[in-house]
Amino acid sequence: MAATVSMTDGERARVAAAVTAAEASTSGEIVTILAASSDDYDDVAIAWAAFLGLAGLIALALFPDFALGAYDRLTGAWAQEWPAGKLFGVAALVAALGFTGAWLLLLWRPLRLALTPAPIRHRRVHARALAAFRIGAERRTTGRTGVLIYLSMAEHRAEIVADETIAGKVPADIWGAALAAMLVEIKAGRMADGLVAAIGQVGVVLAEHFPRSEDDRNELPDRLIEV
């Protein structure tokens, strides 16, 4: 993940304090993860490079006279009859140049991300959020009451994932208000404010369904996790 996310120590402290405050009235546990990106999308770059290499071959097949004439002009060769072996060589060269050129261009991460279809980006963010939840929160609390707030900056996507006990009582669409509150702030460039807003909304939902018990203890870290 080459991209980086910049948060000040003060902003990190604000997020952690928001988690502590939200958990003060609930037995639920909130984990926050801020990711620079959810995937490198190298497979997308390879797919585009292969497509452009193939497109070069198709263009050669559709306009052979133009392509071979251009080759003669570039190499200074006289007009000639092309033997089969040389034709296949030119075809291989066209495919290789198309593939390599596209791959080199797509080494630039912003272009690679821009050319990744939105459904693929959304699925990768969701999959990474689920993986992070399984590692950092799922079944790690006594009552299985962990909630993950996951924000992936490169894709401009956020996910809220809840443990099975919470998911059994709180419909998934309830988290929409928390996501909306977070994204409003983030679109305005206030990342910490967005996370704090989402944490507050999640805390309200958890307090309603899972009020804090007298023997409740903090089982998951309150600090912001950056990956």
mmCIF file of C-alpha atoms in Angstrom, residues 112-191:
data_model
loop_
_atom_site.group_PDB
_atom_site.id
_atom_site.type_symbol
_atom_site.label_atom_id
_atom_site.label_comp_id
_atom_site.label_asym_id
_atom_site.label_seq_id
_atom_site.Cartn_x
_atom_site.Cartn_y
_atom_site.Cartn_z
ATOM 1 C CA ARG A 112 -4.366 2.501 -11.767
ATOM 2 C CA LEU A 113 -7.002 3.359 -9.176
ATOM 3 C CA ALA A 114 -8.893 5.632 -11.585
ATOM 4 C CA LEU A 115 -9.087 2.834 -14.173
ATOM 5 C CA THR A 116 -10.352 0.305 -11.633
ATOM 6 C CA PRO A 117 -14.138 -0.065 -12.013
ATOM 7 C CA ALA A 118 -16.115 1.159 -9.000
ATOM 8 C CA PRO A 119 -17.714 -2.251 -8.258
ATOM 9 C CA ILE A 120 -14.236 -3.804 -7.962
ATOM 10 C CA ARG A 121 -13.057 -1.039 -5.626
ATOM 11 C CA HIS A 122 -16.164 -1.451 -3.477
ATOM 12 C CA ARG A 123 -15.743 -5.222 -3.236
ATOM 13 C CA ARG A 124 -12.066 -4.897 -2.300
ATOM 14 C CA VAL A 125 -12.847 -2.372 0.443
ATOM 15 C CA HIS A 126 -15.609 -4.589 1.817
ATOM 16 C CA ALA A 127 -13.358 -7.657 1.760
ATOM 17 C CA ARG A 128 -10.523 -5.796 3.499
ATOM 18 C CA ALA A 129 -12.913 -4.461 6.138
ATOM 19 C CA LEU A 130 -14.197 -7.972 6.828
ATOM 20 C CA ALA A 131 -10.641 -9.313 7.046
ATOM 21 C CA ALA A 132 -9.643 -6.535 9.448
ATOM 22 C CA PHE A 133 -12.740 -7.180 11.533
ATOM 23 C CA ARG A 134 -11.999 -10.901 11.804
ATOM 24 C CA ILE A 135 -8.464 -10.157 12.949
ATOM 25 C CA GLY A 136 -9.145 -7.222 15.246
ATOM 26 C CA ALA A 137 -12.658 -7.493 16.655
ATOM 27 C CA GLU A 138 -14.689 -10.568 15.766
ATOM 28 C CA ARG A 139 -15.363 -12.784 18.788
ATOM 29 C CA ARG A 140 -12.747 -10.946 20.821
ATOM 30 C CA THR A 141 -15.257 -9.595 23.335
ATOM 31 C CA THR A 142 -17.081 -11.561 26.010
ATOM 32 C CA GLY A 143 -20.527 -10.891 24.576
ATOM 33 C CA ARG A 144 -19.380 -10.698 20.941
ATOM 34 C CA THR A 145 -20.271 -7.018 20.823
ATOM 35 C CA GLY A 146 -17.447 -5.587 18.722
ATOM 36 C CA VAL A 147 -18.019 -3.007 15.981
ATOM 37 C CA LEU A 148 -15.438 -1.959 13.390
ATOM 38 C CA ILE A 149 -15.467 1.442 11.698
ATOM 39 C CA TYR A 150 -13.237 1.075 8.633
ATOM 40 C CA LEU A 151 -12.234 3.972 6.408
ATOM 41 C CA SER A 152 -10.274 3.450 3.177
ATOM 42 C CA MET A 153 -8.972 6.767 1.893
ATOM 43 C CA ALA A 154 -7.806 5.924 -1.638
ATOM 44 C CA GLU A 155 -11.196 4.489 -2.565
ATOM 45 C CA HIS A 156 -13.199 7.089 -0.611
ATOM 46 C CA ARG A 157 -15.161 4.271 1.004
ATOM 47 C CA ALA A 158 -16.181 3.438 4.548
ATOM 48 C CA GLU A 159 -17.615 0.288 6.110
ATOM 49 C CA ILE A 160 -19.122 -0.576 9.481
ATOM 50 C CA VAL A 161 -18.946 -4.246 10.450
ATOM 51 C CA ALA A 162 -20.584 -5.615 13.603
ATOM 52 C CA ASP A 163 -20.099 -8.822 15.570
ATOM 53 C CA GLU A 164 -22.835 -11.450 15.449
ATOM 54 C CA THR A 165 -24.594 -10.440 18.674
ATOM 55 C CA ILE A 166 -24.958 -6.848 17.469
ATOM 56 C CA ALA A 167 -25.841 -7.870 13.912
ATOM 57 C CA GLY A 168 -28.672 -9.987 15.359
ATOM 58 C CA LYS A 169 -30.292 -6.937 16.968
ATOM 59 C CA VAL A 170 -29.256 -3.989 14.816
ATOM 60 C CA PRO A 171 -30.187 -4.004 11.088
ATOM 61 C CA ALA A 172 -27.292 -3.166 8.785
ATOM 62 C CA ASP A 173 -29.062 -0.097 7.391
ATOM 63 C CA ILE A 174 -29.047 1.511 10.844
ATOM 64 C CA TRP A 175 -25.342 2.195 10.386
ATOM 65 C CA GLY A 176 -26.128 4.357 7.370
ATOM 66 C CA ALA A 177 -26.585 7.446 9.559
ATOM 67 C CA ALA A 178 -23.140 6.935 11.079
ATOM 68 C CA LEU A 179 -21.548 6.529 7.658
ATOM 69 C CA ALA A 180 -23.348 9.606 6.332
ATOM 70 C CA ALA A 181 -22.229 11.719 9.301
ATOM 71 C CA MET A 182 -18.640 10.597 8.772
ATOM 72 C CA LEU A 183 -18.558 11.188 5.026
ATOM 73 C CA VAL A 184 -19.963 14.717 5.308
ATOM 74 C CA GLU A 185 -16.982 15.741 7.428
ATOM 75 C CA ILE A 186 -14.420 13.814 5.404
ATOM 76 C CA LYS A 187 -15.588 15.381 2.125
ATOM 77 C CA ALA A 188 -14.929 18.748 3.761
ATOM 78 C CA GLY A 189 -11.371 17.637 4.588
ATOM 79 C CA ARG A 190 -12.006 16.988 8.281
ATOM 80 C CA MET A 191 -10.970 13.376 8.667
#
